């Protein structure tokens, strides 16, 4: 079983990326949060992996933090929550937010995720409410660019926000990078606003 990949970041799409490990490219599905924390290609990254083996396929799911991977494992224990839906939930809500959502029975927040309807949200709340206390609620990213951990930077948060607005990382990142270079020290709000202005042209 593969538990971690360290290699060069290749192509990054809306729901997956390619990690090149010594010439072998691994396709890794991930949440938008994890993809937003990846360094820009072709820099080196370390991604935690959950390997899922099925009769017809072997799938790799990647995570920026161990906390996110633990939540993925827990969410997929709920009937009706497959890997795709679990990633959709983690794209909308991080580990800390999920603890609050499930503890408070916030059904509306769960239904923001693609593939989660009212009935499934109720099942998630019901089945996980007694398990939340033991779950991790945060933690910093474990990914590394050139050996340095990537934190919750303005760039990562802005990419996440732009992905949520429907922009692919491939088109958003060059624009955002230029904005941050031209406006050094820009706040998250400013970075998003200026990037949207350019992307809308």
Short mmCIF file of C-alpha atoms in Angstrom, two decimals:
data_model
loop_
_atom_site.label_atom_id
_atom_site.label_comp_id
_atom_site.label_asym_id
_atom_site.label_seq_id
_atom_site.Cartn_x
_atom_site.Cartn_y
_atom_site.Cartn_z
CA UNK A 1 0.00 0.00 0.00
CA UNK A 2 1.19 3.51 -0.80
CA UNK A 3 1.04 5.84 2.23
CA UNK A 4 2.98 8.82 0.91
CA UNK A 5 4.40 10.16 -2.34
CA UNK A 6 7.31 12.57 -2.68
CA UNK A 7 7.97 13.84 -6.18
CA UNK A 8 7.58 16.60 -8.72
CA UNK A 9 4.16 18.17 -9.16
CA UNK A 10 2.96 17.67 -12.71
CA UNK A 11 -0.41 18.57 -14.14
CA UNK A 12 -2.97 19.90 -11.64
CA UNK A 13 -6.68 19.68 -12.49
CA UNK A 14 -9.82 20.60 -10.55
CA UNK A 15 -10.02 17.29 -8.70
CA UNK A 16 -6.65 15.58 -9.14
CA UNK A 17 -2.97 16.04 -9.85
CA UNK A 18 -0.01 14.12 -11.21
CA UNK A 19 2.99 13.42 -8.96
CA UNK A 20 6.15 12.33 -10.78
CA UNK A 21 8.21 10.01 -8.57
CA UNK A 22 11.48 9.08 -10.28
CA UNK A 23 9.88 9.12 -13.72
CA UNK A 24 6.66 7.34 -12.74
CA UNK A 25 3.57 9.57 -12.80
CA UNK A 26 0.95 8.84 -10.15
CA UNK A 27 -2.56 10.22 -10.64
CA UNK A 28 -3.77 11.43 -7.23
CA UNK A 29 -7.35 12.54 -6.54
CA UNK A 30 -7.62 15.26 -3.88
CA UNK A 31 -9.79 17.97 -2.36
CA UNK A 32 -9.54 21.52 -3.66
CA UNK A 33 -7.89 22.45 -0.33
CA UNK A 34 -5.08 19.97 -0.87
CA UNK A 35 -4.65 20.96 -4.52
CA UNK A 36 -4.49 24.64 -3.55
CA UNK A 37 -1.65 23.87 -1.13
CA UNK A 38 0.48 22.17 -3.78
CA UNK A 39 3.56 24.09 -4.88
CA UNK A 40 3.52 25.18 -8.52
CA UNK A 41 4.77 22.66 -11.12
CA UNK A 42 7.41 21.33 -11.40
CA UNK A 43 8.38 21.86 -7.75
CA UNK A 44 8.72 18.98 -5.32
CA UNK A 45 5.89 18.03 -2.98
CA UNK A 46 5.17 15.44 -0.32
CA UNK A 47 1.58 14.18 -0.27
CA UNK A 48 -0.02 11.78 2.20
CA UNK A 49 -1.84 8.98 0.40
CA UNK A 50 -4.79 6.70 1.03
CA UNK A 51 -4.74 3.75 -1.37
CA UNK A 52 -8.10 2.25 -2.29
CA UNK A 53 -8.00 -1.10 -4.08
CA UNK A 54 -11.05 -2.27 -6.00
CA UNK A 55 -11.63 -5.16 -8.38
CA UNK A 56 -11.32 -2.93 -11.42
CA UNK A 57 -8.93 -0.22 -10.22
CA UNK A 58 -6.36 1.01 -7.74
CA UNK A 59 -7.01 4.62 -6.76
CA UNK A 60 -4.78 7.05 -4.90
CA UNK A 61 -6.23 9.86 -2.79
CA UNK A 62 -3.92 12.62 -1.59
CA UNK A 63 -4.03 14.86 1.47
CA UNK A 64 -2.19 17.95 2.69
CA UNK A 65 -2.50 16.88 6.32
CA UNK A 66 -2.90 13.73 8.35
CA UNK A 67 -6.03 15.25 9.85
CA UNK A 68 -7.67 15.51 6.44
CA UNK A 69 -6.78 11.89 5.68
CA UNK A 70 -8.30 10.73 8.99
CA UNK A 71 -11.52 12.57 8.17
CA UNK A 72 -11.59 11.01 4.70
CA UNK A 73 -11.36 7.57 6.30
CA UNK A 74 -14.15 8.39 8.75
CA UNK A 75 -16.48 9.95 6.19
CA UNK A 76 -16.20 6.93 3.88
CA UNK A 77 -17.46 4.65 6.67
CA UNK A 78 -20.88 6.25 6.26
CA UNK A 79 -23.16 4.39 3.86
CA UNK A 80 -23.59 6.45 0.71
CA UNK A 81 -20.37 8.42 1.16
CA UNK A 82 -17.86 7.22 -1.40
CA UNK A 83 -14.40 8.65 -1.98
CA UNK A 84 -15.68 11.31 -4.41
CA UNK A 85 -18.31 12.60 -1.98
CA UNK A 86 -15.82 12.55 0.92
CA UNK A 87 -13.43 14.71 -1.10
CA UNK A 88 -16.28 17.06 -2.01
CA UNK A 89 -17.09 17.48 1.70
CA UNK A 90 -13.42 18.10 2.54
CA UNK A 91 -13.22 20.65 -0.29
CA UNK A 92 -15.96 22.68 1.36
CA UNK A 93 -15.11 22.12 5.05
CA UNK A 94 -11.78 21.48 6.75
CA UNK A 95 -11.29 19.11 9.72
CA UNK A 96 -11.89 21.84 12.31
CA UNK A 97 -15.05 23.01 10.57
CA UNK A 98 -16.36 19.45 10.32
CA UNK A 99 -16.07 19.00 14.07
CA UNK A 100 -18.23 22.09 14.58
CA UNK A 101 -20.69 21.15 11.82
CA UNK A 102 -21.29 17.61 13.09
CA UNK A 103 -21.30 18.57 16.78
CA UNK A 104 -23.93 21.24 16.15
CA UNK A 105 -25.98 19.17 13.68
CA UNK A 106 -25.46 21.74 10.91
CA UNK A 107 -27.15 19.93 8.03
CA UNK A 108 -27.10 22.97 5.73
CA UNK A 109 -23.31 23.19 5.76
CA UNK A 110 -22.95 19.55 4.73
CA UNK A 111 -25.34 19.95 1.79
CA UNK A 112 -23.04 22.61 0.31
CA UNK A 113 -20.81 19.74 -0.86
CA UNK A 114 -21.49 18.24 -4.28
CA UNK A 115 -23.35 14.95 -4.01
CA UNK A 116 -24.66 15.53 -0.49
CA UNK A 117 -28.43 15.83 -0.27
CA UNK A 118 -30.57 16.32 2.80
CA UNK A 119 -31.00 12.62 3.54
CA UNK A 120 -27.30 11.84 3.26
CA UNK A 121 -26.42 14.85 5.39
CA UNK A 122 -28.75 13.57 8.11
CA UNK A 123 -27.12 10.13 7.95
CA UNK A 124 -23.64 11.66 8.27
CA UNK A 125 -24.70 13.69 11.29
CA UNK A 126 -26.39 10.72 12.90
CA UNK A 127 -23.58 8.21 12.36
CA UNK A 128 -20.65 10.49 13.19
CA UNK A 129 -21.93 12.61 16.08
CA UNK A 130 -20.53 10.20 18.68
CA UNK A 131 -17.19 9.85 16.88
CA UNK A 132 -16.33 13.53 16.47
CA UNK A 133 -14.71 13.91 19.90
CA UNK A 134 -11.88 11.58 18.91
CA UNK A 135 -11.20 13.24 15.57
CA UNK A 136 -8.36 15.69 14.82
CA UNK A 137 -9.39 19.25 14.06
CA UNK A 138 -6.64 21.03 12.21
CA UNK A 139 -2.90 20.81 11.85
CA UNK A 140 -0.57 22.38 9.33
CA UNK A 141 0.05 21.10 5.79
CA UNK A 142 2.64 18.34 5.41
CA UNK A 143 3.39 19.16 1.79
CA UNK A 144 6.83 20.46 0.98
CA UNK A 145 8.15 22.70 -1.77
CA UNK A 146 11.93 22.42 -2.03
CA UNK A 147 11.94 20.86 1.42
CA UNK A 148 10.00 23.66 3.10
CA UNK A 149 6.47 23.07 4.51
CA UNK A 150 3.80 25.07 2.79
CA UNK A 151 1.66 27.01 5.26
CA UNK A 152 -1.78 28.54 4.91
CA UNK A 153 -0.44 31.38 2.77
CA UNK A 154 -2.37 34.11 1.00
CA UNK A 155 -1.51 32.36 -2.27
CA UNK A 156 -2.94 28.99 -1.16
CA UNK A 157 -6.08 30.54 0.31
CA UNK A 158 -6.63 32.70 -2.78
CA UNK A 159 -6.22 29.68 -5.08
CA UNK A 160 -8.76 27.81 -2.99
CA UNK A 161 -11.21 30.70 -3.23
CA UNK A 162 -10.73 31.02 -7.00
CA UNK A 163 -11.22 27.26 -7.43
CA UNK A 164 -14.47 27.60 -5.49
CA UNK A 165 -15.54 30.25 -8.00
CA UNK A 166 -14.96 27.85 -10.88
CA UNK A 167 -11.49 28.84 -12.09
CA UNK A 168 -9.04 26.05 -12.88
CA UNK A 169 -5.71 26.21 -11.07
CA UNK A 170 -3.90 26.22 -14.43
CA UNK A 171 -5.53 29.53 -15.40
CA UNK A 172 -5.77 31.09 -11.94
CA UNK A 173 -2.24 30.48 -10.66
CA UNK A 174 -0.28 32.54 -13.27
CA UNK A 175 -2.64 35.49 -12.75
CA UNK A 176 -2.50 35.25 -8.95
CA UNK A 177 1.28 34.88 -8.99
CA UNK A 178 1.60 38.04 -11.07
CA UNK A 179 -0.77 39.93 -8.76
CA UNK A 180 1.19 38.91 -5.66
CA UNK A 181 4.48 39.85 -7.33
CA UNK A 182 3.22 43.28 -8.37
CA UNK A 183 1.45 43.93 -5.05
CA UNK A 184 3.84 42.55 -2.46
CA UNK A 185 2.23 42.01 0.94
CA UNK A 186 -1.31 42.16 -0.51
CA UNK A 187 -4.06 40.87 1.78
CA UNK A 188 -6.18 37.87 0.81
CA UNK A 189 -9.15 40.06 -0.15
CA UNK A 190 -7.00 42.28 -2.36
CA UNK A 191 -5.31 39.30 -4.02
CA UNK A 192 -8.65 37.68 -4.85
CA UNK A 193 -10.22 40.94 -6.07
CA UNK A 194 -7.31 41.84 -8.38
CA UNK A 195 -7.07 38.28 -9.72
CA UNK A 196 -10.79 38.19 -10.48
CA UNK A 197 -10.48 41.49 -12.30
CA UNK A 198 -7.86 40.00 -14.63
CA UNK A 199 -9.54 36.63 -15.02
CA UNK A 200 -12.81 38.29 -15.99
CA UNK A 201 -11.27 40.07 -18.95
#
